[in-house]
Amino acid sequence: MPFLSSSSSALTFLLLSSLHLPVIISLNPNPTICNDYATRLPSSSVPEPLVYDTALNPSPPPSSPDRPVLFRERNGWCPYSERAWLAFELKRVDYDTILIDNMGGRPSWYSGTTPQAMIEGDKITESLDIVKRIDAFKGQTENTPTLYPKDKDKNVDEVISLFKDVFPKFTRPSSRAAFLFRSGGMPVERKTFERTLYETDELLKKTDGHFFCGEEVTAADVAWAPFLERYAVQLPALHDGLRPRDEERWPNLSLWYKAMEEKVPAYPSRVQGDAESWRRVLMQQGFGNEAGFEKLLEAAADERGDSSSCWPMFAEGRQWLANSPREEAAARLLRNKGPIIADAIRNGGANCDSAEEALSGIISGLVDGVELKNNEEAVKLHTFLCERVCVPRDMGFLPARAMRDLK
């Protein structure tokens, strides 16, 4: 499985896919170095639900008529795909994922935009229609949130409909920089962003909880979350001091961010992107950003809720997931050991033996808490991986943060 470069950017990210294809480079890794960790991380050898990347294999995917299928944009950039993805994860349904490259590599058999879904034989092509349909799906796990609660369904629809009035108008369509740039390629003016944040905060002020429609997450939060998530990172990069999570200026919005990260396990565990990734995609020219920014403003301080209790709830009953974010990051590295080593040799200046030993050092750091600083090759590979990984495409926020935080 070769690593891929974005077709319109020099920026290259690591792809950790469940679809295993032959590695182009001939490898002769020492099989004993990581074997102990594979034994200690049994989740790394448990088959995962199907994630089929059509950029790597354009043939039609295997069909499973009894399982819902989600077709989403492959890089994790599309906010509309994130809406559908978050809903699928919130309902904890057993489903297959088909990744579609919206940047020119679509397979001939696929038509239309992303996301799309096949649910009980029906093709659904609008993100919010997918959310509503999966909420009513009979095969969902018990005790999952009701995204359209009967006592609040009108309120949910009303809050969703307000989205188009609150977010900036006359912006360039973009999957990587939604509602950020004018048609000429320059950022939306500060006062317009401030109006959006103020109106969002006022909307949240009217609710009897920290979510858009009360004390529980609903489809309204699913609809707004992908865009507010990106704003939290990208607005401070465009306008100095413009922080959507500023609890003094927008206290209700600040509490909403924390509620999503603390009370919605699927969100930080798998679907939420991270600051490093959202800043990097903002630097990419095209799809909204025609100016090709050479430098963003300094990153805002890392502001987020305490998601420590989320992973155990997210991983419960899913044998292919590890017991903690640190172990999950290690397990993902183990699953993709061959491609990672191949990429390090091809693009990171490593040789086969040193790359495998360095990877073992990183996994040891994640699993056993061994510091990297005394392992020069592990430090180099860790830096390389942190520059390559794209969240949430390659792994969820929590395991990615565990990997980035290694010292």
mmCIF file of C-alpha atoms in Angstrom:
data_model
loop_
_atom_site.group_PDB
_atom_site.id
_atom_site.type_symbol
_atom_site.label_atom_id
_atom_site.label_comp_id
_atom_site.label_asym_id
_atom_site.label_seq_id
_atom_site.Cartn_x
_atom_site.Cartn_y
_atom_site.Cartn_z
ATOM 1 C CA MET A 1 0.000 0.000 0.000
ATOM 2 C CA PRO A 2 1.891 3.091 -1.157
ATOM 3 C CA PHE A 3 1.435 6.414 0.534
ATOM 4 C CA LEU A 4 -0.303 9.059 -1.498
ATOM 5 C CA SER A 5 0.216 12.713 -2.291
ATOM 6 C CA SER A 6 -2.653 15.147 -2.648
ATOM 7 C CA SER A 7 -3.135 15.706 -6.374
ATOM 8 C CA SER A 8 -3.190 19.505 -6.038
ATOM 9 C CA SER A 9 -0.600 20.087 -3.359
ATOM 10 C CA ALA A 10 2.989 19.378 -2.506
ATOM 11 C CA LEU A 11 1.809 18.490 0.968
ATOM 12 C CA THR A 12 1.812 14.742 1.519
ATOM 13 C CA PHE A 13 0.005 12.947 4.301
ATOM 14 C CA LEU A 14 0.273 9.448 5.611
ATOM 15 C CA LEU A 15 -2.629 7.186 4.741
ATOM 16 C CA LEU A 16 -3.477 4.491 7.268
ATOM 17 C CA SER A 17 -6.135 2.517 5.431
ATOM 18 C CA SER A 18 -7.916 -0.712 6.217
ATOM 19 C CA LEU A 19 -7.463 -1.717 2.584
ATOM 20 C CA HIS A 20 -4.158 -3.580 2.379
ATOM 21 C CA LEU A 21 -2.375 -3.533 -0.971
ATOM 22 C CA PRO A 22 1.167 -4.702 -1.813
ATOM 23 C CA VAL A 23 3.991 -2.361 -0.833
ATOM 24 C CA ILE A 24 5.988 -1.211 -3.840
ATOM 25 C CA ILE A 25 9.370 -1.218 -2.091
ATOM 26 C CA SER A 26 10.922 -4.600 -1.369
ATOM 27 C CA LEU A 27 11.308 -4.934 2.387
ATOM 28 C CA ASN A 28 13.142 -7.413 4.566
ATOM 29 C CA PRO A 29 12.196 -6.158 8.029
ATOM 30 C CA ASN A 30 13.246 -7.942 11.169
ATOM 31 C CA PRO A 31 9.979 -9.675 12.106
ATOM 32 C CA THR A 32 10.878 -10.043 15.784
ATOM 33 C CA ILE A 33 11.108 -6.351 16.648
ATOM 34 C CA CYS A 34 7.370 -5.612 16.695
ATOM 35 C CA ASN A 35 6.059 -9.137 17.319
ATOM 36 C CA ASP A 36 5.928 -8.692 21.089
ATOM 37 C CA TYR A 37 3.765 -5.619 20.691
ATOM 38 C CA ALA A 38 1.446 -7.410 18.281
ATOM 39 C CA THR A 39 0.870 -10.002 21.004
ATOM 40 C CA ARG A 40 0.278 -7.339 23.624
ATOM 41 C CA LEU A 41 -2.064 -5.412 21.330
ATOM 42 C CA PRO A 42 -4.462 -8.114 20.112
ATOM 43 C CA SER A 43 -6.753 -5.511 18.559
ATOM 44 C CA SER A 44 -4.088 -4.902 15.901
ATOM 45 C CA SER A 45 -4.860 -8.283 14.322
ATOM 46 C CA VAL A 46 -8.660 -8.207 14.637
ATOM 47 C CA PRO A 47 -10.381 -7.549 11.273
ATOM 48 C CA GLU A 48 -11.850 -4.067 11.054
ATOM 49 C CA PRO A 49 -15.091 -3.036 9.349
ATOM 50 C CA LEU A 50 -14.512 -2.531 5.645
ATOM 51 C CA VAL A 51 -12.887 0.762 4.653
ATOM 52 C CA TYR A 52 -12.393 0.606 0.888
ATOM 53 C CA ASP A 53 -10.253 3.320 -0.710
ATOM 54 C CA THR A 54 -11.191 3.758 -4.355
ATOM 55 C CA ALA A 55 -8.101 5.892 -4.989
ATOM 56 C CA LEU A 56 -6.029 2.774 -4.331
ATOM 57 C CA ASN A 57 -8.407 0.323 -5.962
ATOM 58 C CA PRO A 58 -10.890 1.823 -8.461
ATOM 59 C CA SER A 59 -12.728 -1.463 -8.974
ATOM 60 C CA PRO A 60 -16.246 -1.669 -7.538
ATOM 61 C CA PRO A 61 -16.102 -2.635 -3.861
ATOM 62 C CA PRO A 62 -17.502 -5.902 -2.546
ATOM 63 C CA SER A 63 -21.201 -5.548 -1.854
ATOM 64 C CA SER A 64 -23.007 -6.416 1.349
ATOM 65 C CA PRO A 65 -26.709 -5.667 0.856
ATOM 66 C CA ASP A 66 -27.541 -6.217 4.523
ATOM 67 C CA ARG A 67 -25.117 -3.537 5.759
ATOM 68 C CA PRO A 68 -25.447 0.208 5.307
ATOM 69 C CA VAL A 69 -22.712 1.719 3.163
ATOM 70 C CA LEU A 70 -21.325 5.231 3.596
ATOM 71 C CA PHE A 71 -19.545 6.858 0.661
ATOM 72 C CA ARG A 72 -17.468 9.742 1.977
ATOM 73 C CA GLU A 73 -14.603 11.959 0.868
ATOM 74 C CA ARG A 74 -11.347 10.118 1.470
ATOM 75 C CA ASN A 75 -9.220 12.803 3.158
ATOM 76 C CA GLY A 76 -11.632 13.738 5.925
ATOM 77 C CA TRP A 77 -11.779 17.303 4.600
ATOM 78 C CA CYS A 78 -15.404 17.453 3.437
ATOM 79 C CA PRO A 79 -17.624 18.842 6.230
ATOM 80 C CA TYR A 80 -20.741 17.369 4.644
ATOM 81 C CA SER A 81 -19.157 13.922 4.670
ATOM 82 C CA GLU A 82 -18.288 14.510 8.315
ATOM 83 C CA ARG A 83 -21.943 15.125 9.106
ATOM 84 C CA ALA A 84 -22.922 11.707 7.777
ATOM 85 C CA TRP A 85 -19.875 9.993 9.276
ATOM 86 C CA LEU A 86 -20.557 11.405 12.735
ATOM 87 C CA ALA A 87 -24.182 10.278 12.563
ATOM 88 C CA PHE A 88 -23.158 6.728 11.598
ATOM 89 C CA GLU A 89 -20.727 6.602 14.506
ATOM 90 C CA LEU A 90 -23.196 8.072 16.987
ATOM 91 C CA LYS A 91 -25.722 5.376 16.102
ATOM 92 C CA ARG A 92 -23.036 2.650 16.347
ATOM 93 C CA VAL A 93 -24.364 0.769 13.322
ATOM 94 C CA ASP A 94 -22.354 -1.921 11.559
ATOM 95 C CA TYR A 95 -21.514 -0.352 8.210
ATOM 96 C CA ASP A 96 -19.016 -0.337 5.366
ATOM 97 C CA THR A 97 -17.100 2.756 4.266
ATOM 98 C CA ILE A 98 -16.176 3.571 0.674
ATOM 99 C CA LEU A 99 -13.672 6.415 0.321
ATOM 100 C CA ILE A 100 -14.032 8.678 -2.713
ATOM 101 C CA ASP A 101 -11.317 11.003 -4.000
ATOM 102 C CA ASN A 102 -13.019 14.310 -4.809
ATOM 103 C CA MET A 103 -9.826 15.734 -6.303
ATOM 104 C CA GLY A 104 -9.860 13.963 -9.633
ATOM 105 C CA GLY A 105 -9.419 10.285 -8.859
ATOM 106 C CA ARG A 106 -13.022 9.137 -8.767
ATOM 107 C CA PRO A 107 -13.786 5.647 -10.050
ATOM 108 C CA SER A 108 -15.872 5.444 -13.213
ATOM 109 C CA TRP A 109 -18.718 3.631 -11.460
ATOM 110 C CA TYR A 110 -19.312 6.447 -8.938
ATOM 111 C CA SER A 111 -21.346 9.523 -9.812
ATOM 112 C CA GLY A 112 -22.517 12.520 -7.838
ATOM 113 C CA THR A 113 -21.106 14.270 -4.810
ATOM 114 C CA THR A 114 -20.101 13.072 -1.364
ATOM 115 C CA PRO A 115 -21.464 11.960 0.949
ATOM 116 C CA GLN A 116 -23.845 9.291 -0.257
ATOM 117 C CA ALA A 117 -25.269 6.260 1.503
ATOM 118 C CA MET A 118 -26.970 3.004 0.674
ATOM 119 C CA ILE A 119 -29.354 2.068 3.458
ATOM 120 C CA GLU A 120 -31.767 -0.839 3.101
ATOM 121 C CA GLY A 121 -31.458 -0.660 -0.667
ATOM 122 C CA ASP A 122 -32.095 3.075 -0.914
ATOM 123 C CA LYS A 123 -29.534 5.529 -2.282
ATOM 124 C CA ILE A 124 -29.395 8.776 -0.297
ATOM 125 C CA THR A 125 -27.401 11.716 -1.607
ATOM 126 C CA GLU A 126 -27.827 14.624 0.833
ATOM 127 C CA SER A 127 -25.909 14.753 4.100
ATOM 128 C CA LEU A 128 -28.836 15.660 6.336
ATOM 129 C CA ASP A 129 -31.106 13.134 4.634
ATOM 130 C CA ILE A 130 -28.472 10.520 5.472
ATOM 131 C CA VAL A 131 -28.428 11.698 9.092
ATOM 132 C CA LYS A 132 -32.213 11.409 9.349
ATOM 133 C CA ARG A 133 -32.312 7.995 7.682
ATOM 134 C CA ILE A 134 -29.557 6.438 9.800
ATOM 135 C CA ASP A 135 -31.257 7.795 12.920
ATOM 136 C CA ALA A 136 -34.306 5.688 12.022
ATOM 137 C CA PHE A 137 -32.305 2.612 10.944
ATOM 138 C CA LYS A 138 -33.529 -0.529 12.694
ATOM 139 C CA GLY A 139 -30.072 -2.072 12.955
ATOM 140 C CA GLN A 140 -28.639 0.573 15.275
ATOM 141 C CA THR A 141 -27.217 -0.288 18.669
ATOM 142 C CA GLU A 142 -29.436 0.241 21.700
ATOM 143 C CA ASN A 143 -28.915 3.223 23.983
ATOM 144 C CA THR A 144 -27.560 5.499 21.280
ATOM 145 C CA PRO A 145 -28.621 9.149 21.065
ATOM 146 C CA THR A 146 -31.817 9.947 19.206
ATOM 147 C CA LEU A 147 -30.799 12.575 16.687
ATOM 148 C CA TYR A 148 -34.388 13.625 15.965
ATOM 149 C CA PRO A 149 -36.166 13.234 19.336
ATOM 150 C CA LYS A 150 -39.943 13.259 18.928
ATOM 151 C CA ASP A 151 -40.442 16.023 21.457
ATOM 152 C CA LYS A 152 -37.875 18.259 19.738
ATOM 153 C CA ASP A 153 -37.935 17.298 16.060
ATOM 154 C CA LYS A 154 -39.338 20.653 14.940
ATOM 155 C CA ASN A 155 -36.767 22.505 17.007
ATOM 156 C CA VAL A 156 -33.975 20.362 15.553
ATOM 157 C CA ASP A 157 -35.083 21.139 12.002
ATOM 158 C CA GLU A 158 -35.411 24.838 12.824
ATOM 159 C CA VAL A 159 -31.891 25.063 14.250
ATOM 160 C CA ILE A 160 -30.502 23.217 11.240
ATOM 161 C CA SER A 161 -32.293 25.613 8.888
ATOM 162 C CA LEU A 162 -30.728 28.614 10.649
ATOM 163 C CA PHE A 163 -27.261 27.434 9.656
ATOM 164 C CA LYS A 164 -27.485 28.965 6.179
ATOM 165 C CA ASP A 165 -28.474 32.344 7.646
ATOM 166 C CA VAL A 166 -25.764 32.454 10.300
ATOM 167 C CA PHE A 167 -22.686 31.419 8.326
ATOM 168 C CA PRO A 168 -21.095 33.905 5.894
ATOM 169 C CA LYS A 169 -22.706 34.281 2.498
ATOM 170 C CA PHE A 170 -21.037 34.745 -0.893
ATOM 171 C CA THR A 171 -18.049 32.573 -0.052
ATOM 172 C CA ARG A 172 -16.103 30.315 -2.359
ATOM 173 C CA PRO A 173 -17.286 26.677 -2.168
ATOM 174 C CA SER A 174 -14.601 24.602 -0.507
ATOM 175 C CA SER A 175 -14.175 21.203 1.083
ATOM 176 C CA ARG A 176 -11.007 22.299 2.874
ATOM 177 C CA ALA A 177 -11.839 25.874 3.822
ATOM 178 C CA ALA A 178 -15.610 26.074 4.135
ATOM 179 C CA PHE A 179 -17.108 29.566 4.565
ATOM 180 C CA LEU A 180 -13.667 31.162 4.855
ATOM 181 C CA PHE A 181 -12.780 32.831 1.544
ATOM 182 C CA ARG A 182 -14.409 35.267 -0.850
ATOM 183 C CA SER A 183 -14.534 34.588 -4.571
ATOM 184 C CA GLY A 184 -11.249 36.443 -5.086
ATOM 185 C CA GLY A 185 -9.451 34.080 -2.730
ATOM 186 C CA MET A 186 -9.030 36.417 0.243
ATOM 187 C CA PRO A 187 -10.404 35.650 3.710
ATOM 188 C CA VAL A 188 -13.850 36.781 4.746
ATOM 189 C CA GLU A 189 -13.578 40.008 6.727
ATOM 190 C CA ARG A 190 -13.243 39.808 10.494
ATOM 191 C CA LYS A 191 -16.529 41.559 11.321
ATOM 192 C CA THR A 192 -18.478 38.992 9.299
ATOM 193 C CA PHE A 193 -16.880 36.121 11.177
ATOM 194 C CA GLU A 194 -17.619 37.895 14.465
ATOM 195 C CA ARG A 195 -21.282 38.232 13.498
ATOM 196 C CA THR A 196 -21.425 34.494 12.767
ATOM 197 C CA LEU A 197 -19.898 33.659 16.133
ATOM 198 C CA TYR A 198 -22.166 36.089 17.972
ATOM 199 C CA GLU A 199 -25.332 34.702 16.375
ATOM 200 C CA THR A 200 -24.215 31.139 17.046
ATOM 201 C CA ASP A 201 -23.580 32.008 20.684
ATOM 202 C CA GLU A 202 -27.007 33.639 20.978
ATOM 203 C CA LEU A 203 -28.643 30.566 19.468
ATOM 204 C CA LEU A 204 -26.926 28.323 21.999
ATOM 205 C CA LYS A 205 -27.915 30.714 24.799
ATOM 206 C CA LYS A 206 -31.581 29.884 24.179
ATOM 207 C CA THR A 207 -31.195 26.174 24.883
ATOM 208 C CA ASP A 208 -31.571 24.463 28.258
ATOM 209 C CA GLY A 209 -28.272 22.616 27.898
ATOM 210 C CA HIS A 210 -24.881 22.915 26.255
ATOM 211 C CA PHE A 211 -25.987 21.427 22.917
ATOM 212 C CA PHE A 212 -28.047 23.183 20.257
ATOM 213 C CA CYS A 213 -31.327 21.586 21.331
ATOM 214 C CA GLY A 214 -30.831 20.842 24.994
ATOM 215 C CA GLU A 215 -28.847 18.510 27.173
ATOM 216 C CA GLU A 216 -28.275 15.783 24.567
ATOM 217 C CA VAL A 217 -26.584 15.772 21.182
ATOM 218 C CA THR A 218 -29.002 15.874 18.227
ATOM 219 C CA ALA A 219 -28.912 16.207 14.464
ATOM 220 C CA ALA A 220 -28.579 19.970 14.949
ATOM 221 C CA ASP A 221 -25.159 19.479 16.530
ATOM 222 C CA VAL A 222 -24.227 17.005 13.805
ATOM 223 C CA ALA A 223 -25.132 19.602 11.166
ATOM 224 C CA TRP A 224 -23.155 22.463 12.723
ATOM 225 C CA ALA A 225 -20.192 20.596 14.195
ATOM 226 C CA PRO A 226 -17.941 20.120 11.132
ATOM 227 C CA PHE A 227 -17.981 23.830 10.330
ATOM 228 C CA LEU A 228 -17.536 25.098 13.884
ATOM 229 C CA GLU A 229 -14.754 22.551 14.357
ATOM 230 C CA ARG A 230 -12.781 24.028 11.465
ATOM 231 C CA TYR A 231 -13.532 27.594 12.538
ATOM 232 C CA ALA A 232 -12.010 26.944 15.982
ATOM 233 C CA VAL A 233 -8.628 26.345 14.351
ATOM 234 C CA GLN A 234 -8.788 28.280 11.109
ATOM 235 C CA LEU A 235 -10.218 31.647 12.191
ATOM 236 C CA PRO A 236 -7.306 32.362 14.576
ATOM 237 C CA ALA A 237 -4.981 31.545 11.679
ATOM 238 C CA LEU A 238 -6.605 34.232 9.512
ATOM 239 C CA HIS A 239 -7.446 37.022 11.985
ATOM 240 C CA ASP A 240 -5.294 37.765 15.017
ATOM 241 C CA GLY A 241 -7.037 36.993 18.287
ATOM 242 C CA LEU A 242 -10.277 35.807 16.677
ATOM 243 C CA ARG A 243 -10.912 32.734 18.824
ATOM 244 C CA PRO A 244 -14.305 31.039 18.539
ATOM 245 C CA ARG A 245 -13.557 29.270 21.832
ATOM 246 C CA ASP A 246 -13.089 32.565 23.697
ATOM 247 C CA GLU A 247 -15.220 31.937 26.787
ATOM 248 C CA GLU A 248 -15.488 35.640 27.582
ATOM 249 C CA ARG A 249 -16.776 36.749 24.165
ATOM 250 C CA TRP A 250 -18.747 33.631 23.239
ATOM 251 C CA PRO A 251 -19.340 31.686 26.467
ATOM 252 C CA ASN A 252 -22.132 29.476 25.159
ATOM 253 C CA LEU A 253 -20.179 28.487 22.076
ATOM 254 C CA SER A 254 -17.171 27.711 24.258
ATOM 255 C CA LEU A 255 -19.319 25.390 26.374
ATOM 256 C CA TRP A 256 -20.674 23.711 23.234
ATOM 257 C CA TYR A 257 -17.150 22.880 22.060
ATOM 258 C CA LYS A 258 -16.382 21.314 25.428
ATOM 259 C CA ALA A 259 -19.649 19.371 25.455
ATOM 260 C CA MET A 260 -18.912 17.860 22.052
ATOM 261 C CA GLU A 261 -15.427 16.821 23.171
ATOM 262 C CA GLU A 262 -16.438 15.539 26.600
ATOM 263 C CA LYS A 263 -19.916 14.050 26.133
ATOM 264 C CA VAL A 264 -19.931 12.689 22.562
ATOM 265 C CA PRO A 265 -17.380 9.835 22.579
ATOM 266 C CA ALA A 266 -17.450 9.164 18.836
ATOM 267 C CA TYR A 267 -16.490 12.746 18.054
ATOM 268 C CA PRO A 268 -12.976 13.085 19.583
ATOM 269 C CA SER A 269 -12.314 9.357 19.326
ATOM 270 C CA ARG A 270 -12.699 9.091 15.548
ATOM 271 C CA VAL A 271 -14.399 11.895 13.610
ATOM 272 C CA GLN A 272 -12.880 15.153 14.897
ATOM 273 C CA GLY A 273 -9.866 16.616 13.109
ATOM 274 C CA ASP A 274 -6.947 18.242 14.896
ATOM 275 C CA ALA A 275 -5.392 21.691 14.806
ATOM 276 C CA GLU A 276 -2.259 20.603 12.955
ATOM 277 C CA SER A 277 -4.273 19.087 10.124
ATOM 278 C CA TRP A 278 -6.744 21.955 9.766
ATOM 279 C CA ARG A 279 -3.924 24.502 9.663
ATOM 280 C CA ARG A 280 -2.070 22.503 7.023
ATOM 281 C CA VAL A 281 -5.020 22.148 4.689
ATOM 282 C CA LEU A 282 -5.638 25.878 5.034
ATOM 283 C CA MET A 283 -2.204 26.450 3.501
ATOM 284 C CA GLN A 284 -3.112 24.479 0.398
ATOM 285 C CA GLN A 285 -3.978 26.501 -2.656
ATOM 286 C CA GLY A 286 -7.219 25.719 -4.425
ATOM 287 C CA PHE A 287 -10.730 24.778 -3.321
ATOM 288 C CA GLY A 288 -11.277 28.141 -1.646
ATOM 289 C CA ASN A 289 -7.806 29.408 -0.920
ATOM 290 C CA GLU A 290 -6.643 30.825 -4.243
ATOM 291 C CA ALA A 291 -4.233 33.221 -2.578
ATOM 292 C CA GLY A 292 -1.846 30.445 -1.607
ATOM 293 C CA PHE A 293 -0.932 31.798 1.831
ATOM 294 C CA GLU A 294 2.757 31.619 2.545
ATOM 295 C CA LYS A 295 2.308 32.000 6.283
ATOM 296 C CA LEU A 296 -0.558 31.710 8.721
ATOM 297 C CA LEU A 297 -0.842 33.609 11.972
ATOM 298 C CA GLU A 298 0.532 31.903 15.050
ATOM 299 C CA ALA A 299 -1.581 29.016 16.252
ATOM 300 C CA ALA A 300 -3.937 29.714 19.128
ATOM 301 C CA ALA A 301 -3.340 27.920 22.398
ATOM 302 C CA ASP A 302 -4.655 24.377 22.403
ATOM 303 C CA GLU A 303 -8.148 24.811 23.806
ATOM 304 C CA ARG A 304 -10.249 21.738 24.264
ATOM 305 C CA GLY A 305 -12.428 19.829 26.669
ATOM 306 C CA ASP A 306 -11.386 16.858 28.764
ATOM 307 C CA SER A 307 -12.025 13.849 26.511
ATOM 308 C CA SER A 308 -10.354 11.320 28.822
ATOM 309 C CA SER A 309 -13.572 9.406 29.483
ATOM 310 C CA CYS A 310 -14.579 9.175 25.824
ATOM 311 C CA TRP A 311 -12.311 6.426 24.505
ATOM 312 C CA PRO A 312 -13.507 3.571 26.779
ATOM 313 C CA MET A 313 -17.115 4.273 25.794
ATOM 314 C CA PHE A 314 -16.255 4.519 22.110
ATOM 315 C CA ALA A 315 -14.184 1.316 22.094
ATOM 316 C CA GLU A 316 -16.630 -0.765 24.138
ATOM 317 C CA GLY A 317 -17.737 -3.831 22.177
ATOM 318 C CA ARG A 318 -15.377 -3.086 19.285
ATOM 319 C CA GLN A 319 -12.693 -5.746 19.437
ATOM 320 C CA TRP A 320 -10.677 -4.116 16.643
ATOM 321 C CA LEU A 321 -10.029 -1.066 18.845
ATOM 322 C CA ALA A 322 -7.367 -0.933 21.557
ATOM 323 C CA ASN A 323 -7.981 -0.156 25.214
ATOM 324 C CA SER A 324 -6.636 3.402 25.196
ATOM 325 C CA PRO A 325 -5.782 6.154 22.702
ATOM 326 C CA ARG A 326 -2.051 5.487 23.178
ATOM 327 C CA GLU A 327 -2.488 1.786 22.479
ATOM 328 C CA GLU A 328 -4.771 2.545 19.535
ATOM 329 C CA ALA A 329 -2.093 4.743 17.971
ATOM 330 C CA ALA A 330 0.411 1.916 18.481
ATOM 331 C CA ALA A 331 -1.999 -0.619 16.999
ATOM 332 C CA ARG A 332 -2.536 1.527 13.910
ATOM 333 C CA LEU A 333 1.213 1.767 13.430
ATOM 334 C CA LEU A 334 1.474 -2.017 13.746
ATOM 335 C CA ARG A 335 -1.328 -2.619 11.253
ATOM 336 C CA ASN A 336 0.469 -0.435 8.726
ATOM 337 C CA LYS A 337 4.079 -1.270 9.569
ATOM 338 C CA GLY A 338 5.048 -2.174 6.011
ATOM 339 C CA PRO A 339 3.685 0.967 4.339
ATOM 340 C CA ILE A 340 5.112 3.194 7.068
ATOM 341 C CA ILE A 341 8.587 1.739 6.647
ATOM 342 C CA ALA A 342 8.277 2.003 2.873
ATOM 343 C CA ASP A 343 7.320 5.656 3.135
ATOM 344 C CA ALA A 344 10.142 6.386 5.578
ATOM 345 C CA ILE A 345 12.630 4.825 3.151
ATOM 346 C CA ARG A 346 11.211 6.553 0.101
ATOM 347 C CA ASN A 347 10.582 9.987 1.563
ATOM 348 C CA GLY A 348 12.281 10.150 4.950
ATOM 349 C CA GLY A 349 15.834 9.083 4.185
ATOM 350 C CA ALA A 350 15.686 5.955 6.351
ATOM 351 C CA ASN A 351 16.933 2.465 5.570
ATOM 352 C CA CYS A 352 14.927 -0.671 6.220
ATOM 353 C CA ASP A 353 16.581 -1.782 9.461
ATOM 354 C CA SER A 354 16.744 1.663 11.053
ATOM 355 C CA ALA A 355 13.134 2.434 10.097
ATOM 356 C CA GLU A 356 11.835 -0.742 11.713
ATOM 357 C CA GLU A 357 13.844 -0.187 14.870
ATOM 358 C CA ALA A 358 12.668 3.422 15.001
ATOM 359 C CA LEU A 359 9.050 2.339 14.573
ATOM 360 C CA SER A 360 9.513 -0.151 17.385
ATOM 361 C CA GLY A 361 10.829 2.700 19.550
ATOM 362 C CA ILE A 362 7.735 4.798 18.860
ATOM 363 C CA ILE A 363 5.428 1.890 19.664
ATOM 364 C CA SER A 364 7.398 1.281 22.861
ATOM 365 C CA GLY A 365 6.884 4.916 23.780
ATOM 366 C CA LEU A 366 3.141 4.609 23.257
ATOM 367 C CA VAL A 367 2.679 1.280 25.025
ATOM 368 C CA ASP A 368 5.322 1.363 27.761
ATOM 369 C CA GLY A 369 5.945 5.073 28.203
ATOM 370 C CA VAL A 370 9.583 4.801 27.109
ATOM 371 C CA GLU A 371 10.945 8.252 26.233
ATOM 372 C CA LEU A 372 12.074 8.794 22.658
ATOM 373 C CA LYS A 373 14.821 11.299 23.403
ATOM 374 C CA ASN A 374 17.507 8.614 23.775
ATOM 375 C CA ASN A 375 16.588 6.993 20.456
ATOM 376 C CA GLU A 376 17.727 9.311 17.673
ATOM 377 C CA GLU A 377 16.185 7.255 14.862
ATOM 378 C CA ALA A 378 12.859 7.034 16.698
ATOM 379 C CA VAL A 379 12.858 10.809 17.196
ATOM 380 C CA LYS A 380 13.442 11.332 13.466
ATOM 381 C CA LEU A 381 10.700 8.909 12.446
ATOM 382 C CA HIS A 382 8.304 10.366 15.007
ATOM 383 C CA THR A 383 8.850 13.849 13.587
ATOM 384 C CA PHE A 384 8.341 12.463 10.081
ATOM 385 C CA LEU A 385 5.090 10.705 11.022
ATOM 386 C CA CYS A 386 3.692 13.741 12.819
ATOM 387 C CA GLU A 387 4.267 15.811 9.692
ATOM 388 C CA ARG A 388 2.606 13.190 7.486
ATOM 389 C CA VAL A 389 -0.433 12.152 9.486
ATOM 390 C CA CYS A 390 -3.778 13.729 8.622
ATOM 391 C CA VAL A 391 -6.548 13.689 11.218
ATOM 392 C CA PRO A 392 -9.237 12.351 11.056
ATOM 393 C CA ARG A 393 -8.329 10.602 7.817
ATOM 394 C CA ASP A 394 -5.616 8.402 9.276
ATOM 395 C CA MET A 395 -6.803 8.052 12.868
ATOM 396 C CA GLY A 396 -9.053 9.841 15.325
ATOM 397 C CA PHE A 397 -8.127 12.918 17.327
ATOM 398 C CA LEU A 398 -7.397 11.072 20.576
ATOM 399 C CA PRO A 399 -4.942 8.454 19.252
ATOM 400 C CA ALA A 400 -3.326 11.074 17.008
ATOM 401 C CA ARG A 401 -2.849 13.386 19.987
ATOM 402 C CA ALA A 402 -1.308 10.517 21.943
ATOM 403 C CA MET A 403 1.169 9.960 19.118
ATOM 404 C CA ARG A 404 1.976 13.661 18.675
ATOM 405 C CA ASP A 405 2.520 14.110 22.418
ATOM 406 C CA LEU A 406 5.293 11.514 22.639
ATOM 407 C CA LYS A 407 8.530 12.974 23.972
#
